[in-house]
C-alpha positions as MATLAB code, in Angstrom:
seq = 'XXXXXXXXXXXXXXXXXXXXXXXXXXXXXXXXXXXXXXXXXXXXXXXXXXXXXXXXXXXXXXXXXXXXXXXXXXXXXXXXXXXXXXXXXXXXXXXXXXXXXXXXXXXXXXXXXXXXXXXXXXXXXXXXXXXXXXXXXXXXXXXXXXXXXXXXXXXXXXXXXXXXXXXXXXXXXXXXXXXXXXXXXXXXXXXXXXXXXXXXXXXXXXXXXXXXXXXXXXXXXXXXXXXXXXXXXXXXXXXXXXXXXXXXXXXXXXXXXXXXXXXXXXXXXXXXXXXXXXXXXXXXXXXXXXXXXXXXXXXXXXXXXXXXXXXXXXXXXXXXXXXXXXXXXXXXXXXXXXXXXXXXXXXXXXXXXXXXXXXXXXXXXXXXXXXXXXXXXXXXXXXXXXXXXXX';
ca = [
     212.888  165.373   65.170;
     214.287  162.309   63.799;
     213.579  162.138   59.776;
     212.839  158.524   59.565;
     209.507  157.103   60.673;
     208.108  153.455   59.711;
     210.889  150.707   59.201;
     210.113  147.969   57.465;
     212.694  144.843   56.242;
     212.816  141.145   55.242;
     215.019  139.056   57.204;
     216.481  136.054   55.223;
     216.518  132.789   57.699;
     218.418  129.291   56.557;
     214.850  126.838   54.826;
     213.258  126.141   57.594;
     212.328  122.273   57.654;
     210.784  120.283   60.284;
     211.244  120.210   64.035;
     213.922  123.011   63.723;
     214.374  125.170   66.074;
     212.592  127.958   64.738;
     212.648  130.920   67.946;
     215.982  130.409   67.604;
     216.690  129.786   64.314;
     214.725  133.254   63.711;
     216.539  135.011   67.204;
     219.463  134.637   65.513;
     218.315  135.547   61.597;
     216.700  139.008   63.175;
     220.476  139.885   65.253;
     222.015  138.884   62.557;
     220.515  141.944   60.062;
     220.557  144.178   63.163;
     224.112  144.007   63.380;
     225.243  144.559   59.434;
     222.598  146.993   58.615;
     224.069  148.427   61.386;
     220.246  149.292   64.058;
     219.193  147.189   66.494;
     215.624  146.847   67.910;
     213.686  148.773   70.518;
     210.840  148.690   73.087;
     207.199  147.373   70.922;
     209.380  147.462   67.721;
     207.646  144.063   65.791;
     209.151  140.622   63.922;
     206.649  139.027   62.184;
     207.492  135.179   60.968;
     205.050  133.684   57.976;
     202.994  131.302   58.937;
     203.778  128.995   56.528;
     207.348  128.354   58.608;
     205.662  127.819   61.825;
     204.017  125.279   60.611;
     206.055  123.693   58.210;
     208.854  123.390   61.742;
     205.831  121.887   63.221;
     206.061  119.211   61.043;
     201.998  120.815   60.185;
     201.458  118.521   57.718;
     198.600  115.889   56.090;
     198.164  113.565   53.184;
     194.998  113.270   51.049;
     194.402  109.817   52.409;
     194.408  111.251   55.264;
     192.003  114.238   54.418;
     189.882  111.245   53.079;
     189.783  109.017   55.998;
     188.241  112.380   58.232;
     185.920  112.912   55.363;
     184.991  109.400   55.167;
     183.982  108.932   59.435;
     182.300  113.136   59.324;
     179.857  111.757   56.841;
     179.539  108.173   56.363;
     176.829  108.030   53.717;
     179.096  108.680   51.104;
     177.877  111.988   49.362;
     177.851  115.461   50.867;
     177.636  118.860   48.581;
     180.677  120.849   48.854;
     179.550  124.610   48.973;
     180.674  127.573   47.807;
     184.867  126.676   47.618;
     187.038  129.711   46.162;
     187.884  128.804   42.763;
     192.594  128.375   44.371;
     194.516  126.066   42.887;
     197.206  126.130   45.775;
     194.124  126.418   48.120;
     191.255  124.206   46.911;
     192.332  121.477   44.718;
     193.898  119.185   46.855;
     191.380  119.488   49.646;
     188.608  118.303   47.490;
     190.679  115.931   45.942;
     191.026  114.662   49.472;
     187.324  115.330   50.411;
     185.924  113.512   46.750;
     188.393  110.243   48.373;
     185.725  110.336   51.112;
     182.694  110.171   48.983;
     180.866  107.748   46.107;
     179.129  111.392   46.001;
     179.916  114.812   46.326;
     177.976  117.555   44.275;
     179.882  120.803   44.123;
     178.209  124.139   44.771;
     179.886  126.974   42.493;
     179.479  130.855   43.725;
     178.803  133.203   40.432;
     179.927  136.160   38.334;
     183.549  135.456   41.307;
     184.512  133.577   44.611;
     184.417  134.328   47.763;
     187.651  135.909   47.747;
     187.691  137.476   43.971;
     188.408  135.108   41.568;
     186.238  135.871   38.959;
     184.274  133.193   37.093;
     182.839  135.445   34.519;
     181.609  138.803   34.427;
     178.593  140.882   35.720;
     178.901  142.145   32.110;
     178.191  138.911   31.260;
     175.301  139.007   33.658;
     173.438  142.051   32.514;
     174.414  140.201   28.935;
     172.170  137.287   30.002;
     170.029  138.940   32.459;
     171.021  136.769   34.964;
     170.628  137.151   38.225;
     172.940  136.573   41.084;
     170.799  136.524   43.889;
     167.935  133.888   42.596;
     169.763  132.028   39.416;
     170.804  128.404   40.365;
     171.774  126.465   37.088;
     172.869  123.602   36.182;
     176.857  122.463   34.428;
     174.673  122.114   31.270;
     173.083  125.259   31.585;
     175.733  127.697   32.790;
     177.990  126.208   29.822;
     175.255  126.757   27.835;
     174.899  130.324   28.780;
     178.343  131.263   29.978;
     180.211  128.753   27.873;
     183.391  127.437   29.568;
     185.146  130.271   31.170;
     188.851  130.798   32.486;
     190.696  133.051   35.053;
     191.896  136.261   33.975;
     195.085  135.611   35.874;
     195.576  132.134   35.595;
     194.098  130.680   32.417;
     192.168  127.610   34.251;
     189.096  126.814   33.023;
     188.113  126.426   36.572;
     185.041  124.227   36.241;
     186.573  121.349   34.278;
     189.423  121.787   36.425;
     187.541  120.921   39.864;
     185.905  117.994   37.936;
     189.030  116.870   36.552;
     190.364  116.022   40.323;
     187.278  113.274   40.533;
     184.925  111.119   38.388;
     182.136  111.472   41.384;
     182.226  115.061   40.793;
     178.780  116.105   39.687;
     179.111  120.939   39.358;
     176.118  123.036   39.836;
     175.591  127.265   39.489;
     173.939  128.696   43.018;
     175.291  131.959   45.659;
     172.687  130.461   47.487;
     173.938  128.109   49.941;
     170.728  125.545   50.633;
     171.206  124.940   46.814;
     172.921  122.320   47.862;
     169.743  120.372   49.720;
     168.506  119.751   46.278;
     170.883  117.275   45.141;
     171.817  116.090   48.974;
     170.567  116.628   52.330;
     174.622  116.184   54.009;
     176.536  119.737   53.189;
     180.040  120.592   53.654;
     181.009  124.734   53.782;
     184.095  125.940   52.278;
     183.885  129.418   52.220;
     186.089  130.792   54.221;
     185.319  134.504   55.927;
     180.772  134.191   55.410;
     181.008  130.245   56.852;
     178.845  131.238   59.748;
     176.451  132.484   57.643;
     176.920  129.670   55.386;
     176.502  127.179   57.661;
     173.261  128.854   59.864;
     171.372  128.896   55.902;
     172.355  125.715   55.336;
     170.656  124.160   59.451;
     168.458  126.406   59.166;
     166.813  124.663   55.971;
     166.753  121.285   57.649;
     170.742  120.219   56.385;
     170.777  117.012   58.258;
     174.649  116.958   58.471;
     176.508  121.029   58.346;
     180.826  120.808   58.655;
     183.412  123.230   57.060;
     186.793  123.086   55.997;
     187.444  123.835   59.976;
     185.610  120.863   61.286;
     188.186  118.664   59.050;
     191.727  117.254   60.527;
     190.922  119.202   63.664;
     192.753  116.345   65.617;
     195.196  114.081   63.906;
     193.976  111.732   62.095;
     195.765  108.390   60.815;
     199.294  110.252   62.166;
     198.091  113.239   60.482;
     198.864  116.922   61.339;
     195.742  119.102   62.238;
     194.513  122.371   63.564;
     192.037  122.532   66.271;
     190.206  125.695   65.748;
     190.891  126.361   61.214;
     190.721  122.783   60.559;
     191.706  122.529   57.233;
     191.548  126.259   56.302;
     194.251  128.188   55.523;
     195.830  125.185   54.683;
     197.366  124.863   50.767;
     199.891  122.810   48.381;
     202.696  121.351   49.667;
     203.061  118.409   47.350;
     201.616  116.146   44.996;
     200.317  113.983   48.088;
     199.974  116.312   50.737;
     199.185  119.569   52.454;
     200.293  122.316   54.427;
     197.891  122.771   57.765;
     197.366  126.141   59.009;
     199.970  126.265   62.282;
     198.517  125.167   66.099;
     199.954  126.187   69.288;
     200.831  129.612   67.846;
     200.723  131.125   71.050;
     203.350  129.404   72.713;
     205.689  130.271   70.200;
     204.836  133.994   69.859;
     205.696  133.384   73.903;
     209.170  132.416   73.001;
     210.505  133.744   70.369;
     209.426  137.028   72.412;
     211.766  135.983   75.366;
     214.047  135.655   73.206;
     214.321  138.865   71.748;
     213.377  140.432   74.775;
     216.882  139.190   75.750;
     218.610  139.339   73.085;
     217.971  143.340   72.721;
     217.292  143.869   76.260;
     213.302  145.421   75.062;
     210.322  144.716   74.848;
     210.270  143.405   71.922;
     205.954  142.455   69.989;
     205.493  139.491   68.203;
     203.030  138.176   65.337;
     202.351  135.445   63.217;
     201.047  136.249   59.533;
     199.280  134.726   57.079;
     198.117  136.305   53.753;
     197.223  140.000   53.883;
     193.913  141.926   54.015;
     193.953  143.542   50.957;
     192.819  143.853   47.608;
     194.490  143.870   43.720;
     192.913  147.087   42.406;
     192.950  145.416   38.276;
     191.865  141.912   39.723;
     189.727  142.546   41.915;
     191.184  139.651   43.886;
     191.266  139.623   48.221;
     194.153  137.669   49.524;
     192.917  137.428   52.164;
     192.761  133.133   52.021;
     193.562  132.231   55.406;
     190.613  131.925   57.775;
     192.522  135.570   59.323;
     195.817  137.562   59.419;
     197.314  136.630   61.909;
     196.507  133.585   64.386;
     198.998  134.640   67.343;
     200.678  137.395   68.472;
     201.178  139.741   72.086;
     198.788  141.642   73.220;
     199.441  145.664   72.742;
     198.925  144.661   68.338;
     195.760  142.960   69.051;
     194.694  146.672   69.559;
     193.352  149.510   67.073;
     194.983  152.871   65.898;
     193.983  155.619   67.894;
     195.413  158.579   65.578;
     194.469  162.048   64.395;
     194.115  162.775   60.937;
     197.574  165.433   60.798;
     196.261  167.524   57.690;
     192.703  167.411   58.292;
     193.565  169.485   61.804;
     196.888  171.365   59.811;
     194.330  172.708   57.290;
     190.977  173.478   60.073;
     191.996  174.194   63.686;
     195.107  175.436   62.727;
     194.724  176.833   59.398;
     196.433  180.128   60.172;
     199.306  178.801   61.155;
     202.567  177.507   59.091;
     206.316  176.834   59.497;
     207.653  175.274   63.235;
     204.755  177.391   64.838;
     202.244  174.634   62.839;
     204.275  172.316   63.346;
     204.440  173.047   67.486;
     201.415  172.762   67.512;
     200.367  170.079   65.840;
     202.997  168.563   68.565;
     200.793  169.118   71.210;
     197.810  168.525   69.029;
     198.521  164.426   68.931;
     199.723  164.880   72.410;
     196.870  166.022   73.659;
     194.779  163.879   71.758;
     191.153  162.593   73.021;
     191.536  158.850   74.673;
     189.572  157.288   72.192;
     189.436  159.070   68.958;
     186.750  157.273   66.964;
     183.947  158.728   65.405;
     185.436  161.706   66.030;
     186.719  164.941   62.928;
     189.795  164.983   64.495;
     190.625  161.273   63.317;
     187.963  161.540   60.149;
     189.737  159.592   57.176;
     191.535  157.179   59.146;
     189.838  154.044   59.586;
     191.186  152.142   62.283;
     191.378  148.562   62.241;
     193.324  146.113   64.479;
     197.489  146.453   64.163;
     197.460  142.508   63.296;
     195.557  142.913   61.200;
     197.769  145.852   59.722;
     200.832  144.996   60.949;
     200.069  141.536   59.421;
     199.420  142.743   55.340;
     202.550  144.585   55.835;
     204.610  141.798   56.164;
     203.265  139.587   53.708;
     203.705  142.928   51.211;
     207.396  142.729   52.191;
     208.552  139.498   52.226;
     205.874  138.135   48.937;
     204.928  134.723   48.411;
     207.641  133.269   46.281;
     211.744  133.048   45.607;
     212.351  136.611   48.439;
     213.730  133.789   51.379;
     212.153  136.703   53.451;
     210.162  134.734   56.219;
     210.368  137.609   58.710;
     209.971  141.330   57.984;
     210.915  143.758   61.165;
     209.021  146.069   61.576;
     210.733  149.057   63.803;
     209.341  152.043   65.307;
     205.388  151.294   63.884;
     204.379  153.049   67.489;
     205.535  156.620   67.225;
     203.796  159.881   65.846;
     205.308  162.751   64.446;
     205.538  164.405   68.041;
     208.055  162.054   68.466;
];
């Protein structure tokens, strides 16, 4: 039996620029890393590439002015309510500037006590102390400040109420977790939540909004020469400078297929490829759910769209095979794995495995390994992931 199971490591690449041949660069970088480590890639090993370098190589950028132009065209009345955005300088401040620039009046509805991904504006203890019900109570800015003062984000030290207001002089802030609350101010709404956006749009339409769009409806095609994303629009974008945004990459399936072809040839193996963004994990201290992208992975080879089907070794060992030990136990466990049911969902043998899509698991693993700062490893290699104890 091999001693090493799943192995994952970051791969350094040159700094990626617009119009670079990214699939060629990644393939060469992976080959160099394999040679340096004395390893080769085998069938179903995985090469994961961060969405950021895919978008950069594509030149998928947009300026604040281009966002404003699209908003002005889609809200010709000159006003809109921006509903339930996250609290983020990197993820939403640039979008808000662009949106505000396309309007004469912007009503900004913030949720509380936290945003969708767990950034706390105030605490649940604050709510309890003031006897506030976040499911039914709504406030103007002055009412909210009178109750809770000037809240500062625990990690960043930013007062997001003041910060967002400072981005444009046409912003009025209100507070409510009910999407339809914005219709007291304007019948035109822009849903700016991420994973709950379909529900928010549905509620707004049912409540009688005259127009409902989301961030995924902005920059779905080029505006004045901008980049664009036909599937996600502004979702997944972040700050790329003082006047422009990097958008979520598009045409990701083509890149995945191109890179796979190069890697298959280089290693004479059937290699899996994944593009990853934010990992789907939650910080246990701050309570922040890391997934600010619309999906963990916008594209991957077909195998990675499946779910694990695993038995729980410790459950089997402590129950069905409780009387065995040593080599006899090992052999029996291997036999259990090789003969396991093709679908273990809901079965006692899989209790505690909580299957999630491979693309989400592998994307989260890749995001943790590559980090978000100065590691310089926008590519991650994952080996032996589909092995198990019986191999």
